[in-house]
PDB file of C-alpha atoms in Angstrom:
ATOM      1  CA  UNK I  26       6.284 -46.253  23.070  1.00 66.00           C
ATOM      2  CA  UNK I  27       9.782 -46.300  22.336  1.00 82.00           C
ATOM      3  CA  UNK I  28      12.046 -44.679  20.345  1.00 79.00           C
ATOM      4  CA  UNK I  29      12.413 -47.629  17.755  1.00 80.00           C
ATOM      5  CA  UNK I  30       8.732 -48.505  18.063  1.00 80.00           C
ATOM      6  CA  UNK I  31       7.756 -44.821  16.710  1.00 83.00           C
ATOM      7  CA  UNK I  32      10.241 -45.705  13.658  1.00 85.00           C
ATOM      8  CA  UNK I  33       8.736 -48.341  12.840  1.00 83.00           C
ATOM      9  CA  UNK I  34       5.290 -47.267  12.784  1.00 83.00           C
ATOM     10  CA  UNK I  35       6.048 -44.298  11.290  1.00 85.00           C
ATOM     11  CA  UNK I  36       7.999 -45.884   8.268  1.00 88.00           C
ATOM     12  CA  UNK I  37       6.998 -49.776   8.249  1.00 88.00           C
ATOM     13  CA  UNK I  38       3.516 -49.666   9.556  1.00 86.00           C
ATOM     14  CA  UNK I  39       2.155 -52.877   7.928  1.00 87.00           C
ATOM     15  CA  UNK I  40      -1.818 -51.399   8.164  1.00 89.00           C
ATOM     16  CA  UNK I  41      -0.908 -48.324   5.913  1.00 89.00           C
ATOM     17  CA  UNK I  42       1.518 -51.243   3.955  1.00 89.00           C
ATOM     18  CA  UNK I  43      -1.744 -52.777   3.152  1.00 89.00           C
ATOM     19  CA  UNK I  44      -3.624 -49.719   2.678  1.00 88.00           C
ATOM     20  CA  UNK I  45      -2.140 -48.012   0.176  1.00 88.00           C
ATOM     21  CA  UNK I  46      -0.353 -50.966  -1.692  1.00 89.00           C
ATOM     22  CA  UNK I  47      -2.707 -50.893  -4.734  1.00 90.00           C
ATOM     23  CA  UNK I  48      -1.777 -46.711  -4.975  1.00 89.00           C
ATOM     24  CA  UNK I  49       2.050 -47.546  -5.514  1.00 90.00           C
ATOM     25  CA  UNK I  50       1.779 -50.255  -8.021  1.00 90.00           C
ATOM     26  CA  UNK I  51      -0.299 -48.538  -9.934  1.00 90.00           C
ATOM     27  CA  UNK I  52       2.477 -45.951  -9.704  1.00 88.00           C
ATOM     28  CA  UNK I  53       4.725 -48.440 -10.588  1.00 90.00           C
ATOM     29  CA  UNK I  54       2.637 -48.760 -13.783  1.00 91.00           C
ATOM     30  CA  UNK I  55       2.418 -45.659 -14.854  1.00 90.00           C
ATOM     31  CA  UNK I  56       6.643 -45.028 -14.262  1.00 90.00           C
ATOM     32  CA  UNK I  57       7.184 -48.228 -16.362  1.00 90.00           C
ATOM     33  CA  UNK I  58       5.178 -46.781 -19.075  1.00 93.00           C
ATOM     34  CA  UNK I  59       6.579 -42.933 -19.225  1.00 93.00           C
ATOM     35  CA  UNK I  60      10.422 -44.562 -18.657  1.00 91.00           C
ATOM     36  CA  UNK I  61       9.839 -46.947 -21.905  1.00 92.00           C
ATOM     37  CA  UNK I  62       8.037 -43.815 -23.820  1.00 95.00           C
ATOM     38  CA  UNK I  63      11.134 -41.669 -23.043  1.00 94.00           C
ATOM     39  CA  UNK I  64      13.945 -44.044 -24.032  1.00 93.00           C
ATOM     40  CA  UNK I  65      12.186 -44.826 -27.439  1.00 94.00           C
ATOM     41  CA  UNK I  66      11.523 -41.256 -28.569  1.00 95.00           C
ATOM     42  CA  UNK I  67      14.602 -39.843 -27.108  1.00 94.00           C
ATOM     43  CA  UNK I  68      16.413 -42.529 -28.247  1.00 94.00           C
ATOM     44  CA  UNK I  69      14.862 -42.327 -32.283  1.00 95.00           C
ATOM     45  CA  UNK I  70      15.332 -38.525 -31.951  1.00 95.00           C
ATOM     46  CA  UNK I  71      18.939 -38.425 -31.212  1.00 94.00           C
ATOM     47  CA  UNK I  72      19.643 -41.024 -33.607  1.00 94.00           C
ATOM     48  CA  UNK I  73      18.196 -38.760 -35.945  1.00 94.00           C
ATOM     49  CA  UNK I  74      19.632 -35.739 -34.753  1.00 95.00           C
ATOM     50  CA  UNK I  75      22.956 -37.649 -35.053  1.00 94.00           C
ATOM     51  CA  UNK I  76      22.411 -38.917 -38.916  1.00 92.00           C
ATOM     52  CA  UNK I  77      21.485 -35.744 -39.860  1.00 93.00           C
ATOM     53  CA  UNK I  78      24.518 -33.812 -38.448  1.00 92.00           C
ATOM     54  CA  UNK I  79      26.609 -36.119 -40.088  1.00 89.00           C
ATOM     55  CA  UNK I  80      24.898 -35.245 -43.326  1.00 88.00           C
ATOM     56  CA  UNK I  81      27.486 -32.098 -43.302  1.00 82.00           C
ATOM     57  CA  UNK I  82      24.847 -29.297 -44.031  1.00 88.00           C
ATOM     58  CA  UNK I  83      26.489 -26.585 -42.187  1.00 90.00           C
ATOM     59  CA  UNK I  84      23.401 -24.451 -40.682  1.00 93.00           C
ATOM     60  CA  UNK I  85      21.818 -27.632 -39.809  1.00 93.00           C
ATOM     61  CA  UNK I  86      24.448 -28.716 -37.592  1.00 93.00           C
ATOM     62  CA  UNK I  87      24.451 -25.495 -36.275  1.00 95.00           C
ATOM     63  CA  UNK I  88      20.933 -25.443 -34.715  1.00 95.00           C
ATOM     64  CA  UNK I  89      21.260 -29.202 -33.889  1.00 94.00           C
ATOM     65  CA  UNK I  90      24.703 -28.027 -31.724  1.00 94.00           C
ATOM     66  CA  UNK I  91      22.593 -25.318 -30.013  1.00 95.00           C
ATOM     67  CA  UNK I  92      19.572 -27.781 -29.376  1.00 94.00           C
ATOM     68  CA  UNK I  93      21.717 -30.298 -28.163  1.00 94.00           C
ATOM     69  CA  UNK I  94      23.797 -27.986 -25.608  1.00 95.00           C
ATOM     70  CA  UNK I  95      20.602 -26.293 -24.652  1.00 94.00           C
ATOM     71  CA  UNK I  96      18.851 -29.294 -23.578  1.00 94.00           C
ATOM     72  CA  UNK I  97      21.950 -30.714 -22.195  1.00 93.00           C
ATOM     73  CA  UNK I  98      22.768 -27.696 -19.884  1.00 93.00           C
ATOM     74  CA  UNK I  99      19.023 -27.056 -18.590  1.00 92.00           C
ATOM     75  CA  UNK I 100      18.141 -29.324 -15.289  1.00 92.00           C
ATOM     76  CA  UNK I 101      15.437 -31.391 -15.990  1.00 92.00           C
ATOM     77  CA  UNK I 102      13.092 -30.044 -13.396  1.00 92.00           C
ATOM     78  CA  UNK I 103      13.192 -26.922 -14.858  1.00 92.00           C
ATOM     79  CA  UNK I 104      12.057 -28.361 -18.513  1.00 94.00           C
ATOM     80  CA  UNK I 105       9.322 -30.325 -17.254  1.00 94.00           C
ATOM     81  CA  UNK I 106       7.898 -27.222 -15.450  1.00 92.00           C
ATOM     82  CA  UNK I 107       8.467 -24.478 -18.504  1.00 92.00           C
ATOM     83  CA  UNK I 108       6.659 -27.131 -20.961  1.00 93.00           C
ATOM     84  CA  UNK I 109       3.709 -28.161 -18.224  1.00 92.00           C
ATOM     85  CA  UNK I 110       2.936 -24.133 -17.399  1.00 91.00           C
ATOM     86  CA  UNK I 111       4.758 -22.091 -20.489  1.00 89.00           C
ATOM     87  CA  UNK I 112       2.950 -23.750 -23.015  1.00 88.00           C
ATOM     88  CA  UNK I 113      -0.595 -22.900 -22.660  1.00 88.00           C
ATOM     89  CA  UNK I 114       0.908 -19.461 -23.185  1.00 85.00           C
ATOM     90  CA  UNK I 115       0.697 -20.051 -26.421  1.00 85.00           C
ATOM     91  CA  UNK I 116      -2.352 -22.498 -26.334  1.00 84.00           C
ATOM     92  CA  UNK I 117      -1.003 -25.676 -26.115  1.00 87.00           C
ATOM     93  CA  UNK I 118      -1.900 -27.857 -23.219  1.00 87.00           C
ATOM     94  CA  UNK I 119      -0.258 -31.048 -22.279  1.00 89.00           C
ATOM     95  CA  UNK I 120      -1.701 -32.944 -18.921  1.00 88.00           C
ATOM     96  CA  UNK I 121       1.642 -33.555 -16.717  1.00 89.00           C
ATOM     97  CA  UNK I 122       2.500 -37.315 -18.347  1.00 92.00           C
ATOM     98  CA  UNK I 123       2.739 -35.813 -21.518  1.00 93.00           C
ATOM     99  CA  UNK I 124       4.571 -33.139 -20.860  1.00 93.00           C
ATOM    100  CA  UNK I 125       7.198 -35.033 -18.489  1.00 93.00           C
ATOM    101  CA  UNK I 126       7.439 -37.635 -21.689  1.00 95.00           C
ATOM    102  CA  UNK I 127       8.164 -34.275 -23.601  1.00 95.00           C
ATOM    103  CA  UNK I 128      10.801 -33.112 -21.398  1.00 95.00           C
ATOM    104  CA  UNK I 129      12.863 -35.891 -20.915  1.00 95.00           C
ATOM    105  CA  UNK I 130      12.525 -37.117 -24.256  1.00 95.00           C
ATOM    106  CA  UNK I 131      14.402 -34.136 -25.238  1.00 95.00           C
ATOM    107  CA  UNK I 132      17.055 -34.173 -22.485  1.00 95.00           C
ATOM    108  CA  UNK I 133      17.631 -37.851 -23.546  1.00 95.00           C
ATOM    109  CA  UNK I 134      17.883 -36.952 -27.368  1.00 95.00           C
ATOM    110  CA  UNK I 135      20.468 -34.032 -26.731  1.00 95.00           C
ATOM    111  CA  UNK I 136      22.253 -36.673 -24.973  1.00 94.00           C
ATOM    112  CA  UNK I 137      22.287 -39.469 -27.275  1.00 94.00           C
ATOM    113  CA  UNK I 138      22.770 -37.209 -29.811  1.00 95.00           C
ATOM    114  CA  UNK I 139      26.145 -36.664 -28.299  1.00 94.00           C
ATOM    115  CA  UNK I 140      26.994 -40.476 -27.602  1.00 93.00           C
ATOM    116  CA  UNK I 141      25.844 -41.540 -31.131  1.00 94.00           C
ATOM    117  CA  UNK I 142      28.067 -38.329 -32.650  1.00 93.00           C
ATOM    118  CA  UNK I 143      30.859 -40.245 -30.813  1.00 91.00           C
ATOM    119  CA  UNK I 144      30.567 -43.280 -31.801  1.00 90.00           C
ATOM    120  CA  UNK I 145      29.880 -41.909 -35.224  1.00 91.00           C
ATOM    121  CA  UNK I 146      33.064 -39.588 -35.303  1.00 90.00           C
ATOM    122  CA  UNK I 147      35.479 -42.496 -34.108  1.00 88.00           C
ATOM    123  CA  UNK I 148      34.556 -45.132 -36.405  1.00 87.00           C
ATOM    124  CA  UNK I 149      38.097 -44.902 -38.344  1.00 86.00           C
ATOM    125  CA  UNK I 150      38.662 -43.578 -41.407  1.00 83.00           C
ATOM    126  CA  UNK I 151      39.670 -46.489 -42.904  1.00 84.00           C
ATOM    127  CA  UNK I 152      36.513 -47.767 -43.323  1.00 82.00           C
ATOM    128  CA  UNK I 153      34.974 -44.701 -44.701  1.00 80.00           C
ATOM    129  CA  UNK I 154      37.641 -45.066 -47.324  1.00 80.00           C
ATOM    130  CA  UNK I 155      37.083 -48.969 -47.749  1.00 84.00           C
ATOM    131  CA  UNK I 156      34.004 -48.561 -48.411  1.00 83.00           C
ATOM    132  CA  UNK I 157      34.178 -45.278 -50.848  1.00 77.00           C
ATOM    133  CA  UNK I 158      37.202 -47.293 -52.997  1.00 81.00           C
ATOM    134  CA  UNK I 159      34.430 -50.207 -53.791  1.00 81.00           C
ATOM    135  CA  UNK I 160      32.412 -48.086 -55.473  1.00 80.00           C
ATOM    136  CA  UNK I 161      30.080 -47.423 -52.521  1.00 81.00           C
ATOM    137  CA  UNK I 162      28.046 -43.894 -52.400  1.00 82.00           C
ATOM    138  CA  UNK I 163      28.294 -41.964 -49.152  1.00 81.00           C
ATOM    139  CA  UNK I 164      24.756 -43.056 -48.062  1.00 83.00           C
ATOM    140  CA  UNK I 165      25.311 -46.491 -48.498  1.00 85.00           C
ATOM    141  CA  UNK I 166      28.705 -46.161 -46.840  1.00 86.00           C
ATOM    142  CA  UNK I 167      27.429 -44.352 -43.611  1.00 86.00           C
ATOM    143  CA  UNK I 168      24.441 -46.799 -43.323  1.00 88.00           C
ATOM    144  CA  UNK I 169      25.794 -50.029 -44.232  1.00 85.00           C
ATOM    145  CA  UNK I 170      28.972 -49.690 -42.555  1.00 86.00           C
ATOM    146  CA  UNK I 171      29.648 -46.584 -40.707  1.00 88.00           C
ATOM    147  CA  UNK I 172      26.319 -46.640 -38.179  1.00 88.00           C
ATOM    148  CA  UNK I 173      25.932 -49.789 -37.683  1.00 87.00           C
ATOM    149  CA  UNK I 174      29.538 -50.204 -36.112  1.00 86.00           C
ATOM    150  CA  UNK I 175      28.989 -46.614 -34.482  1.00 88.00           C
ATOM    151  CA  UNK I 176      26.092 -48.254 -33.038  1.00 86.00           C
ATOM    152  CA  UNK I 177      27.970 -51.161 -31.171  1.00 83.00           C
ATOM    153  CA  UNK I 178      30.261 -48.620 -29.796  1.00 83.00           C
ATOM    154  CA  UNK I 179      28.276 -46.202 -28.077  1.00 86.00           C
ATOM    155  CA  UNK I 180      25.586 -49.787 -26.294  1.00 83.00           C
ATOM    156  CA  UNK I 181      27.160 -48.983 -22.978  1.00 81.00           C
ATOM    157  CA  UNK I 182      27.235 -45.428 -22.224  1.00 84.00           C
ATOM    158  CA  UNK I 183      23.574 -45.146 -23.992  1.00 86.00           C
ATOM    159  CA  UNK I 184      22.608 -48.244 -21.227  1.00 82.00           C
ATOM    160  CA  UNK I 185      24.167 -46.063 -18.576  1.00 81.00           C
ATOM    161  CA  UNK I 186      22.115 -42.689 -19.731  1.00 85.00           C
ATOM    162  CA  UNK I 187      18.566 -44.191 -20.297  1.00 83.00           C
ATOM    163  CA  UNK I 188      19.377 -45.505 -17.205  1.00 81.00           C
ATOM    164  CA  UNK I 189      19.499 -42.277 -15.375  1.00 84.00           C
ATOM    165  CA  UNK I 190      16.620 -40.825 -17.706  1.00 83.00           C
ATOM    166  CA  UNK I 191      14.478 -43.327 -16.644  1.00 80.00           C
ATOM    167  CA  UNK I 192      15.501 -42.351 -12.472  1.00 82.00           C
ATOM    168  CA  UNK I 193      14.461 -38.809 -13.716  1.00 86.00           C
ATOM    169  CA  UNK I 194      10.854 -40.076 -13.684  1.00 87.00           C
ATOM    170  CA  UNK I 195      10.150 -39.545 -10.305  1.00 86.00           C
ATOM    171  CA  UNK I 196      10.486 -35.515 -11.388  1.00 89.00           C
ATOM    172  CA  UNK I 197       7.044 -36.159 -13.005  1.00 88.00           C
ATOM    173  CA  UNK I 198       5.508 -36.265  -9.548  1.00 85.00           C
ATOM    174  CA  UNK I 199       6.238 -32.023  -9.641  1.00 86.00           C
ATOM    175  CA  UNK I 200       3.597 -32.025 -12.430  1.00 86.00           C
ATOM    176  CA  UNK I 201       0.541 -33.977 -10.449  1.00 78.00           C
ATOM    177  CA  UNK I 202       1.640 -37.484 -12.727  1.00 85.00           C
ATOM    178  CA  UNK I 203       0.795 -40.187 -10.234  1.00 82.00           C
ATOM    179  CA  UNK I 204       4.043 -42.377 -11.075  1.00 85.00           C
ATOM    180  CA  UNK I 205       5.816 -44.150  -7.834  1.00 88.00           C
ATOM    181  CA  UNK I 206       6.552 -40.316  -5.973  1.00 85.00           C
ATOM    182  CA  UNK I 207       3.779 -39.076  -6.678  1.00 85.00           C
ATOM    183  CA  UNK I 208       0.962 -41.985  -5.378  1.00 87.00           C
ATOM    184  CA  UNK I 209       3.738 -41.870  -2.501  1.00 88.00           C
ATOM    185  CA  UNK I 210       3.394 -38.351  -1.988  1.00 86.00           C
ATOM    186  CA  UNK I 211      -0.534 -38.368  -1.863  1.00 86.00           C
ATOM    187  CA  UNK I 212      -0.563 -41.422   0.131  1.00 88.00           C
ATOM    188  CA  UNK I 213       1.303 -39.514   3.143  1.00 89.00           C
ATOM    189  CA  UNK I 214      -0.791 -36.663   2.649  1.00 87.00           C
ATOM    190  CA  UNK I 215      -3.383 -38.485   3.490  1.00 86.00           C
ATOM    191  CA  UNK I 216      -2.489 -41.431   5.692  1.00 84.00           C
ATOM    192  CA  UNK I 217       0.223 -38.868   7.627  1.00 87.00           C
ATOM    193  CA  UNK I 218       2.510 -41.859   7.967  1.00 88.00           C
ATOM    194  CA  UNK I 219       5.614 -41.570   6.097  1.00 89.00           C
ATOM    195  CA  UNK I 220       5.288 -45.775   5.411  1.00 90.00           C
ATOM    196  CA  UNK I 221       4.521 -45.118   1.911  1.00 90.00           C
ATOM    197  CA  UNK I 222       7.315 -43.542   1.314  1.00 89.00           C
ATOM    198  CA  UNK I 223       9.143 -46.473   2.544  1.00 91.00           C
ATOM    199  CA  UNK I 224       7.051 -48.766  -0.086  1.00 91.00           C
ATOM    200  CA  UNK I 225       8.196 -46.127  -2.840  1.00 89.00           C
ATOM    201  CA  UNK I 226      11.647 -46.723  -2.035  1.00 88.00           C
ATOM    202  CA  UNK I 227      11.243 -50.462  -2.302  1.00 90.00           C
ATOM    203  CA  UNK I 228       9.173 -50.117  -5.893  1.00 88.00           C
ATOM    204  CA  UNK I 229      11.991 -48.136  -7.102  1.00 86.00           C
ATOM    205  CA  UNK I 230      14.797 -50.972  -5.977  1.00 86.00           C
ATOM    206  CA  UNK I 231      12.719 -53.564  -7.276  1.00 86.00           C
ATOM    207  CA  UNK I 232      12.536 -51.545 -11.027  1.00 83.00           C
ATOM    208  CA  UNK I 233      15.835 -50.482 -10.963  1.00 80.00           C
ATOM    209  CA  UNK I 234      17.894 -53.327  -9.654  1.00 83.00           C
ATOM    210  CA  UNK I 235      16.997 -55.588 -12.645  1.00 82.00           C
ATOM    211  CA  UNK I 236      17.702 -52.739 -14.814  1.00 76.00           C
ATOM    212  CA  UNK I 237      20.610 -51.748 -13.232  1.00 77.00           C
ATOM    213  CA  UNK I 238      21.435 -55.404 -13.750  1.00 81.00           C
ATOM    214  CA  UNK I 239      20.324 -55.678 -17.737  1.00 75.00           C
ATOM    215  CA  UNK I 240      22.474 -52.783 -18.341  1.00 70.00           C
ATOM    216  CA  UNK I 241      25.591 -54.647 -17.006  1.00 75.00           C
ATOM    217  CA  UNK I 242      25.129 -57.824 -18.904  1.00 77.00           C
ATOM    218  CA  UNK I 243      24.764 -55.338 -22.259  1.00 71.00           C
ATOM    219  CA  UNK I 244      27.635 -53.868 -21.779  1.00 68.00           C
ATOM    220  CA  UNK I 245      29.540 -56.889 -21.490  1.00 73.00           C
ATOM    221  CA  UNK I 246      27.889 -58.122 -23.952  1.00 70.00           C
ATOM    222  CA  UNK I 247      28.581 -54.903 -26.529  1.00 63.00           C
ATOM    223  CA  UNK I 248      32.286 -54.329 -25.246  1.00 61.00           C
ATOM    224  CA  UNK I 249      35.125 -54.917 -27.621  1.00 54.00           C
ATOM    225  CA  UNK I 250      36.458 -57.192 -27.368  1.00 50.00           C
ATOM    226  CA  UNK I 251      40.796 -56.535 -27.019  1.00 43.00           C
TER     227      UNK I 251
END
């Protein structure tokens, strides 16, 4: 056997192809599904975190600044594995999908938190003072006028981060969650050919691509226009 033969059967070997197939879609299922729980609670929560920081309550924005650089500076291997084995310290057990939705829900928070801030922060202050001269209260000001433009602003770079969130899946695989790396993982394990991993890599171009894709065509589509 050859050199190049021994390649291939060690990374394209179409019996374990066939083999282990169903293993690595059903990853593929269970990545889509953690990647879309993640952006819509991280998302919601730094939205939140952002609105109420720009509520001006001093001590509040405080702790939110601490949360948000906390999260932000930890590595998000080392927050999936302090939830998944500190918490049932203190009794509180979460099977590894939860607690990899947990963790990078709250990476992706702190950093939309930041990015909507932004947005929120350079919204001029024209309009706040357009807004305030028609007889408009500061609630209806910031909601009606303020967020909603803050919003448009920040499309891209919030594309660009749920983006690499959703990438960060594959750390779920440390914590036994059987998304794309982790049916991969088990798959070689058992099959000793490295040909799943292969398959993982192409069920992570085929997700990604047309995401990669989508996010382009929103940031055109959100850009303003000079």
């Amino acid at each position: 056997m050859t050199n190049l033969d021994r390649f291939l059967d060690n990374f394209f070997n179409a019996r374990i192809a066939a083999q282990w197939a169903p293993k690595i879609l059903d990853g593929m299922g269970v990545t889509v599904l953690l990647a879309i729980a993640v952006i819509v609670a991280g998302l919601a929560a730094g939205l939140g975190l952002a609105v109420l920081r720009a509520m001006g309550v001093r001590v509040l924005n405080w702790a939110i600044i601490f949360i948000v650089d906390l999260f932000r500076a930890l590595p998000p291997l080392v927050v999936i594995v302090l939830i998944f084995f500190g918490l049932p310290a203190i009794d509180i057990q979460l099977d590894g999908f939860w607690a990899a939705w947990l963790a990078l829900s709250l990476i992706l928070a702190a950093f939309a938190e930041e990015v909507f801030w932004a947005g929120i922060t350079s919204v001029p202050k024209g309009q706040w003072e357009a807004s305030r001269s028609l007889g408009l209260g500061f609630l209806v000001t910031f909601f009606l006028v303020v967020l909603p433009q803050a919003i448009r602003m920040v499309v891209p770079p919030l594309v660009n981060r749920t983006i690499a969130i959703t990438k960060g899946t594959a750390l779920a695989s440390v914590v036994a969650v059987p998304e794309i790396l982790g049916a991969a993982q088990s798959a070689v394990s058992h099959s000793f050919n490295a040909t799943p991993l292969t398959m993982a890599a192409a069920a992570y171009l085929a997700l990604f691509i047309p995401v990669v894709l989508a996010g382009r065509w929103i940031e055109t589509r959100f850009a303003w226009k000079r």
